[in-house]
Structure formats: C-alpha cells, structure tokens
Short mmCIF file of C-alpha atoms and ligand atoms in Angstrom, two decimals:
data_model
loop_
_atom_site.label_atom_id
_atom_site.label_comp_id
_atom_site.label_asym_id
_atom_site.label_seq_id
_atom_site.Cartn_x
_atom_site.Cartn_y
_atom_site.Cartn_z
CA MET S 1 15.34 0.49 40.14
CA THR S 2 12.20 1.10 38.10
CA VAL S 3 11.87 -0.14 34.51
CA ARG S 4 12.33 3.43 33.35
CA GLU S 5 15.54 3.90 35.36
CA GLU S 6 16.97 0.59 34.18
CA ILE S 7 16.26 1.53 30.55
CA LYS S 8 17.96 4.87 31.05
CA GLN S 9 21.06 3.26 32.54
CA LEU S 10 21.31 0.58 29.83
CA LYS S 11 20.92 3.22 27.12
CA ARG S 12 23.93 5.06 28.53
CA GLU S 13 26.02 1.90 28.90
CA LYS S 14 25.25 0.63 25.39
CA ASN S 15 25.18 3.98 23.56
CA ALA S 16 21.58 3.25 22.55
CA ILE S 17 18.68 5.42 21.44
CA ILE S 18 14.98 4.64 21.43
CA LEU S 19 12.91 5.56 18.37
CA ALA S 20 9.14 5.35 18.66
CA HIS S 21 6.40 5.70 16.09
CA TYR S 22 3.42 7.91 16.95
CA TYR S 23 1.19 4.82 16.95
CA VAL S 24 2.81 3.02 19.91
CA SER S 25 1.26 3.39 23.35
CA PRO S 26 1.83 6.56 25.44
CA GLU S 27 4.01 4.79 28.05
CA VAL S 28 6.39 3.75 25.26
CA GLN S 29 6.38 7.20 23.63
CA GLU S 30 7.33 8.65 27.03
CA LEU S 31 10.54 6.59 26.99
CA ALA S 32 11.62 7.53 23.48
CA ASP S 33 14.46 9.83 22.47
CA TYR S 34 12.74 10.50 19.16
CA ILE S 35 9.04 10.15 18.34
CA GLY S 36 7.79 10.55 14.81
CA ASP S 37 6.37 9.11 11.64
CA SER S 38 8.20 6.72 9.32
CA PHE S 39 9.94 9.48 7.35
CA TYR S 40 11.31 11.31 10.37
CA LEU S 41 12.42 8.09 12.08
CA SER S 42 14.15 6.80 8.93
CA LYS S 43 16.15 10.05 8.75
CA ILE S 44 17.16 9.74 12.42
CA ALA S 45 18.18 6.10 11.88
CA ALA S 46 20.36 7.15 8.94
CA GLU S 47 22.03 10.01 10.82
CA THR S 48 22.45 8.85 14.42
CA ASP S 49 25.85 8.21 16.04
CA ALA S 50 24.35 5.74 18.52
CA GLU S 51 25.56 2.15 18.22
CA VAL S 52 22.23 0.59 19.13
CA ILE S 53 18.75 1.61 17.90
CA VAL S 54 15.76 0.25 19.77
CA PHE S 55 12.94 0.64 17.26
CA CYS S 56 9.49 0.79 18.82
CA GLY S 57 7.42 0.02 15.78
CA VAL S 58 6.68 -2.79 13.34
CA SER S 59 9.12 -4.95 11.41
CA PHE S 60 9.38 -2.93 8.18
CA MET S 61 10.54 0.06 10.27
CA GLY S 62 13.30 -2.00 11.88
CA GLU S 63 14.33 -3.27 8.45
CA SER S 64 14.53 0.28 7.05
CA ALA S 65 16.63 1.39 10.03
CA LYS S 66 19.00 -1.54 9.49
CA VAL S 67 19.22 -0.90 5.76
CA LEU S 68 20.08 2.76 6.33
CA SER S 69 22.48 2.01 9.20
CA PRO S 70 23.89 -1.46 8.45
CA GLY S 71 26.74 -1.08 10.94
CA LYS S 72 24.39 -0.53 13.86
CA THR S 73 22.47 -2.96 15.99
CA VAL S 74 18.71 -2.50 15.54
CA LEU S 75 16.62 -4.13 18.27
CA MET S 76 12.88 -4.77 17.97
CA PRO S 77 11.11 -4.94 21.36
CA ASP S 78 8.56 -7.37 19.86
CA ALA S 79 9.82 -9.43 16.93
CA GLY S 80 6.25 -10.39 16.01
CA ALA S 81 4.99 -6.82 15.52
CA ASP S 82 4.30 -6.64 11.81
CA CYS S 83 2.30 -4.54 9.36
CA ALA S 84 -0.30 -6.39 7.32
CA MET S 85 -0.09 -3.90 4.46
CA ALA S 86 3.69 -4.32 4.14
CA HIS S 87 3.12 -7.72 2.47
CA MET S 88 0.30 -6.73 0.11
CA ALA S 89 2.20 -6.66 -3.17
CA ASP S 90 4.39 -9.19 -4.98
CA PRO S 91 7.52 -9.20 -7.15
CA GLU S 92 5.77 -11.13 -9.96
CA THR S 93 3.22 -8.34 -10.50
CA ILE S 94 5.98 -5.73 -10.39
CA GLU S 95 7.90 -7.60 -13.11
CA LYS S 96 4.70 -7.95 -15.17
CA MET S 97 4.11 -4.19 -14.97
CA ARG S 98 7.69 -3.49 -16.01
CA ASP S 99 7.16 -5.65 -19.12
CA GLU S 100 3.85 -3.98 -19.88
CA TYR S 101 4.76 -0.31 -19.46
CA ASP S 102 7.68 1.62 -20.87
CA ASP S 103 8.93 4.41 -18.73
CA LEU S 104 7.61 2.81 -15.52
CA ALA S 105 8.64 3.88 -12.03
CA VAL S 106 7.80 1.45 -9.24
CA VAL S 107 7.04 3.66 -6.25
CA CYS S 108 7.02 1.81 -2.96
CA TYR S 109 5.41 3.14 0.19
CA ILE S 110 7.90 2.74 3.04
CA ASN S 111 5.27 0.56 4.77
CA SER S 112 6.49 -2.50 2.88
CA THR S 113 8.94 -5.37 3.35
CA ALA S 114 12.58 -4.98 2.29
CA GLU S 115 11.87 -7.78 -0.18
CA LEU S 116 9.34 -5.51 -1.96
CA LYS S 117 11.56 -2.45 -1.73
CA ARG S 118 14.38 -4.20 -3.56
CA TYR S 119 12.17 -4.47 -6.67
CA SER S 120 11.26 -0.78 -6.53
CA ASP S 121 12.78 2.40 -7.95
CA VAL S 122 12.04 4.73 -5.09
CA CYS S 123 10.40 4.66 -1.67
CA VAL S 124 7.98 7.27 -0.35
CA THR S 125 6.23 8.01 2.91
CA SER S 126 2.80 9.55 3.32
CA ALA S 127 4.60 12.85 4.06
CA ASN S 128 6.56 13.00 0.81
CA ALA S 129 4.72 10.75 -1.70
CA VAL S 130 3.26 13.65 -3.70
CA LYS S 131 6.54 15.58 -3.84
CA ILE S 132 8.54 12.53 -4.91
CA VAL S 133 6.11 11.26 -7.55
CA ARG S 134 5.99 14.77 -9.02
CA ALA S 135 9.80 14.92 -9.15
CA LEU S 136 10.19 11.60 -11.02
CA PRO S 137 10.95 11.83 -14.73
CA ASN S 138 8.67 8.81 -15.46
CA ARG S 139 5.06 9.22 -16.54
CA ASN S 140 3.84 5.73 -15.62
CA ILE S 141 3.75 5.06 -11.89
CA PHE S 142 3.08 1.66 -10.34
CA PHE S 143 2.39 2.52 -6.73
CA ILE S 144 2.66 -0.30 -4.16
CA PRO S 145 1.31 -1.54 -1.80
CA ASP S 146 -1.36 0.98 -0.63
CA ARG S 147 -4.24 1.74 -3.00
CA ASN S 148 -5.55 4.59 -0.84
CA LEU S 149 -2.31 6.57 -0.61
CA ALA S 150 -1.84 5.87 -4.34
CA ARG S 151 -5.26 7.34 -5.18
CA PHE S 152 -4.55 10.39 -3.04
CA ALA S 153 -1.15 10.94 -4.71
CA ALA S 154 -2.75 10.45 -8.15
CA SER S 155 -5.32 13.15 -7.38
CA GLN S 156 -2.49 15.57 -6.52
CA VAL S 157 -0.29 14.72 -9.52
CA PRO S 158 -2.75 14.42 -12.43
CA GLU S 159 -0.02 14.68 -15.07
CA LYS S 160 1.16 11.14 -14.19
CA HIS S 161 -0.50 7.85 -15.14
CA PHE S 162 -0.99 5.69 -12.05
CA ILE S 163 -1.38 1.94 -11.95
CA PHE S 164 -2.90 0.88 -8.66
CA ASN S 165 -2.15 -2.12 -6.46
CA GLU S 166 -4.85 -3.52 -4.19
CA GLY S 167 -3.08 -3.27 -0.80
CA PHE S 168 -4.50 -1.36 2.14
CA CYS S 169 -4.05 -0.70 5.85
CA PRO S 170 -6.76 -2.62 7.72
CA VAL S 171 -6.79 -0.04 10.52
CA HIS S 172 -7.35 2.99 8.28
CA GLU S 173 -9.65 1.22 5.86
CA LYS S 174 -11.93 0.14 8.72
CA MET S 175 -12.90 3.76 9.46
CA LYS S 176 -16.03 4.54 7.52
CA ALA S 177 -17.20 7.82 5.98
CA GLU S 178 -20.54 7.27 7.72
CA GLU S 179 -18.86 7.42 11.14
CA VAL S 180 -17.18 10.69 10.23
CA ARG S 181 -20.52 12.13 9.13
CA ARG S 182 -22.03 11.15 12.49
CA ALA S 183 -19.04 12.60 14.37
CA LYS S 184 -19.45 15.86 12.42
CA GLU S 185 -23.11 16.03 13.47
CA MET S 186 -22.05 15.63 17.11
CA HIS S 187 -19.18 18.12 16.83
CA PRO S 188 -20.15 20.59 14.11
CA ALA S 189 -17.26 22.97 14.88
CA ALA S 190 -14.64 20.24 14.60
CA GLU S 191 -12.26 20.04 11.65
CA VAL S 192 -11.71 16.61 10.10
CA LEU S 193 -8.07 15.54 9.74
CA ALA S 194 -7.24 12.30 7.97
CA HIS S 195 -4.32 10.17 6.93
CA PRO S 196 -4.21 9.35 3.19
CA GLU S 197 -4.36 5.63 4.02
CA CYS S 198 -8.10 6.23 4.63
CA THR S 199 -10.62 5.45 1.88
CA ARG S 200 -11.48 7.97 -0.84
CA GLU S 201 -15.07 8.33 0.51
CA LEU S 202 -13.73 9.31 3.92
CA LEU S 203 -11.09 11.67 2.49
CA GLU S 204 -13.84 13.58 0.69
CA LEU S 205 -15.16 14.70 4.09
CA THR S 206 -11.91 16.19 5.36
CA ASP S 207 -10.51 19.65 6.03
CA TYR S 208 -6.95 18.37 5.93
CA ILE S 209 -5.24 15.24 4.55
CA GLY S 210 -1.67 14.48 5.55
CA SER S 211 0.85 12.23 7.25
CA THR S 212 0.73 11.73 11.01
CA SER S 213 3.21 14.56 11.57
CA GLY S 214 1.28 16.70 9.09
CA ILE S 215 -1.91 16.10 11.10
CA ILE S 216 -0.15 17.09 14.33
CA SER S 217 1.29 20.33 12.98
CA TYR S 218 -2.02 21.21 11.27
CA ALA S 219 -3.87 20.81 14.58
CA GLU S 220 -1.25 22.92 16.33
CA LYS S 221 -1.54 25.81 13.89
CA SER S 222 -5.28 25.69 13.19
CA GLY S 223 -7.58 28.23 14.82
CA ALA S 224 -10.13 25.42 15.43
CA LYS S 225 -10.53 24.04 18.95
CA GLU S 226 -11.93 20.60 18.10
CA PHE S 227 -10.84 17.93 15.64
CA ILE S 228 -12.07 14.58 14.37
CA VAL S 229 -8.88 12.62 13.80
CA CYS S 230 -8.88 9.79 11.28
CA THR S 231 -5.70 7.90 11.94
CA GLU S 232 -4.36 5.45 14.53
CA ASN S 233 -5.26 6.58 18.04
CA GLY S 234 -1.65 6.54 19.38
CA VAL S 235 -1.34 10.01 17.86
CA ARG S 236 -3.63 11.32 20.61
CA TYR S 237 -0.64 11.42 23.00
CA GLU S 238 1.34 13.91 20.89
CA LEU S 239 -1.76 15.91 19.92
CA GLU S 240 -2.78 16.43 23.55
CA LYS S 241 0.78 17.17 24.60
CA ARG S 242 1.18 19.89 21.96
CA CYS S 243 -2.38 21.25 22.09
CA PRO S 244 -3.60 20.94 25.70
CA ASP S 245 -6.43 23.42 25.08
CA LYS S 246 -7.90 21.52 22.11
CA LYS S 247 -10.20 18.48 21.89
CA PHE S 248 -9.62 15.42 19.75
CA TYR S 249 -12.26 12.86 18.77
CA PHE S 250 -11.74 9.60 16.90
CA PRO S 251 -14.18 7.58 14.77
CA GLU S 252 -16.38 5.13 16.69
CA THR S 253 -14.35 2.11 15.55
CA GLU S 254 -11.41 3.65 17.51
CA PRO S 255 -8.58 2.96 15.07
CA VAL S 256 -6.02 0.80 16.86
CA CYS S 257 -3.08 -1.01 15.27
CA ARG S 258 -2.69 -4.10 17.45
CA ASP S 259 0.84 -4.72 16.27
CA MET S 260 2.01 -1.25 17.29
CA LYS S 261 0.46 -1.80 20.71
CA LEU S 262 2.51 -4.96 21.26
CA ILE S 263 5.47 -2.80 22.28
CA THR S 264 5.79 -2.29 26.05
CA PRO S 265 8.42 -0.74 28.36
CA GLU S 266 9.21 -4.22 29.73
CA LYS S 267 9.96 -5.52 26.23
CA ILE S 268 12.24 -2.52 25.58
CA LEU S 269 14.12 -3.30 28.77
CA HIS S 270 14.38 -6.98 27.83
CA VAL S 271 15.97 -6.37 24.42
CA LEU S 272 18.34 -3.76 25.83
CA LYS S 273 19.47 -6.26 28.47
CA THR S 274 19.75 -9.31 26.25
CA GLY S 275 20.34 -7.97 22.72
CA GLU S 276 17.54 -10.28 21.54
CA ASN S 277 15.46 -9.55 18.41
CA ALA S 278 18.29 -7.85 16.53
CA VAL S 279 17.27 -7.24 12.92
CA ARG S 280 19.28 -9.48 10.58
CA MET S 281 19.06 -9.23 6.84
CA GLU S 282 20.75 -10.92 3.93
CA ALA S 283 23.46 -8.62 2.56
CA GLU S 284 21.97 -8.79 -0.93
CA ILE S 285 18.47 -7.71 0.18
CA CYS S 286 19.94 -5.03 2.42
CA GLU S 287 22.00 -3.57 -0.44
CA ALA S 288 19.19 -3.73 -3.01
CA SER S 289 16.56 -2.16 -0.74
CA ARG S 290 18.91 0.66 0.29
CA LYS S 291 18.84 2.23 -3.18
CA PRO S 292 15.11 3.18 -3.24
CA LEU S 293 15.32 4.38 0.38
CA GLU S 294 18.33 6.57 -0.35
CA ARG S 295 16.70 7.89 -3.49
CA MET S 296 13.73 8.90 -1.36
CA LEU S 297 15.96 10.76 1.10
CA GLU S 298 17.66 12.57 -1.80
CA LEU S 299 14.46 13.53 -3.62
CA ALA S 300 12.74 14.62 -0.41
CA ARG S 301 15.57 17.00 0.50
S1 SF4 E 401 -1.51 1.21 11.21
FE1 SF4 E 401 -1.76 0.09 9.28
S2 SF4 E 401 -0.02 0.70 8.00
FE2 SF4 E 401 0.46 1.28 10.14
S3 SF4 E 401 1.60 -0.49 10.94
FE3 SF4 E 401 -0.56 -0.80 11.51
S4 SF4 E 401 -1.37 -2.06 9.81
FE4 SF4 E 401 0.56 -1.18 9.07
#
C-alpha cells in the first residue's frame, strides 16, 4: 500500500479527519479533508464529529483544536512545529496594562499559546480581527502578540485606542516593501495582495489586504490575471488550483515558514498509526483559554 492509501484506511478505522493549514506543503494539502486558515480550521475542529483530528499545522493550532474539542484526540504530525510569534507576549505585561487602563480589552491573535489566550478577553484571526474589535464595547484595546495586524486593525477602527505589543511573524516581516516595488516594475499589470502580518510600509503598496482565505477569494474574483502575493508561499497550491489561468509571483525572499514545512505525509501516517504527539493540556489552561476562543466564534457569527 502507498502512504496515501494507508492514511486513507487508518482514517476510516479511527474515525479521523485531517485538517491542513494553507501554509503546509502541497503534498500534505492533497491529503487533507479540510484546508484553510486558522479561523476556518478552528470552526471545523469545534464542529466535527470525528474522534481524531490530525492537525497539519503548528502547535498553537493543535492547542486551539483541543481547547474547542476537549473530548477528541488531536494529533500533531510534528510535535516540534511551532510559531515564533505565538510566544511574543507575556502575562506580566498584560496584567500591567490591565492596571494602567480602565475599560481595557485584551485582544489576542489566535496565533498565540494557550497560556497567553487564558489571560485575554477575546481571540481574533486575521480574517475577523477588524469585525471583532469594532464589536467590543471597550475603547482601550491591548492587541497581542502581532504589532502588524494590530496596526492594520487600528487603521480600520479609528474610534478605538490601541496599545501595541512588539510581536511579529518573522516570515511576513522579512518581506520588504522594496522587493514589492521591484516586483511591480517587473509585472506592472499585477495586483499586490498582502496578509496584514506584513509591515506597514509593505501594506501601503497593496491593492488588497486580507487573511489567507481573503487573498484566495480576492484573486479568484478579480479581473486581473497576475498577482504579487505577500504571504507564506504554501498558499500558491490553492491559488493555482482555483485560478489555473492566472499567474502568481512572490517576493524575492520567497516567504517560507519552516515550521509549517516540517509536516510530511510520512509523519501523518506515523501519528495515525501510533497515536503519538497527542495534544495534552492542563485542564485549567484548557478551560481558561476556551472562553476567549468561544467569544471569538460568537462575535464572528
Ligand atoms: S507563518 Fe509566521 S505566524 Fe504563521 S506559523 Fe509561521 S511564524 Fe507563525
């Protein structure tokens, strides 16, 4: 049997589904039952009837799936796949901000550890951050951990007062505005699509700013035939699948998240066979970090 066939058989036997983020490699996306961004995958994790979720992504995604479906087994194909940005805030600063500001909402990007989420009032994703911040009754917003998504949300919701945290995604921050300018010179008809984790200077050069799924549906609907895409290059697979007649270029630095690329079909097969790398969380952390995630799902409805 091939790896693919074995995975298929084990999925049936164990009532398992495979969730994959758009940033994992194409051969992993091909095996998935659901492919999407963090928001979509968190909804699937919360709603699925499957007993086992194989989460092809980084550790905070597995944690969120476990928090939203505590009775299910969540398996991570590579236990070491982590997101650097997920750790770039700390509970001490959050507590300090709460003392300093009345009427403070701590808004936590889903790309964060469960430990950070438990100190927060609500989670957001890049797809719903603006909508959720706007819907909050609070005027003061401490947005963690990503400074770039925070600045983008602040520009869209000027009636709120934002306090920024200095976290960032190394993959998105590495793309420079200068590269996009050069790419535009080479492809003058191309539209520039960017993820809000990119820097403000880069975002100023764009035709569209949105989450990974927002970028994909924009490219699908746009009348343009060429695009300069400023997000992790795993998204190329879905873009080319949905828009076979369009061309997609990436900045010269070729944005690649090494942790996302640690996931392979062989590792999926291994965890399905052995049950290794099951996400385990302390009940207290699980309970406390569920509240901001559930509040996000409610407010985003
Ligand atoms: S692309 Fe950036 S935000 Fe996404 S998992 Fe990798 S390091 Fe984290």
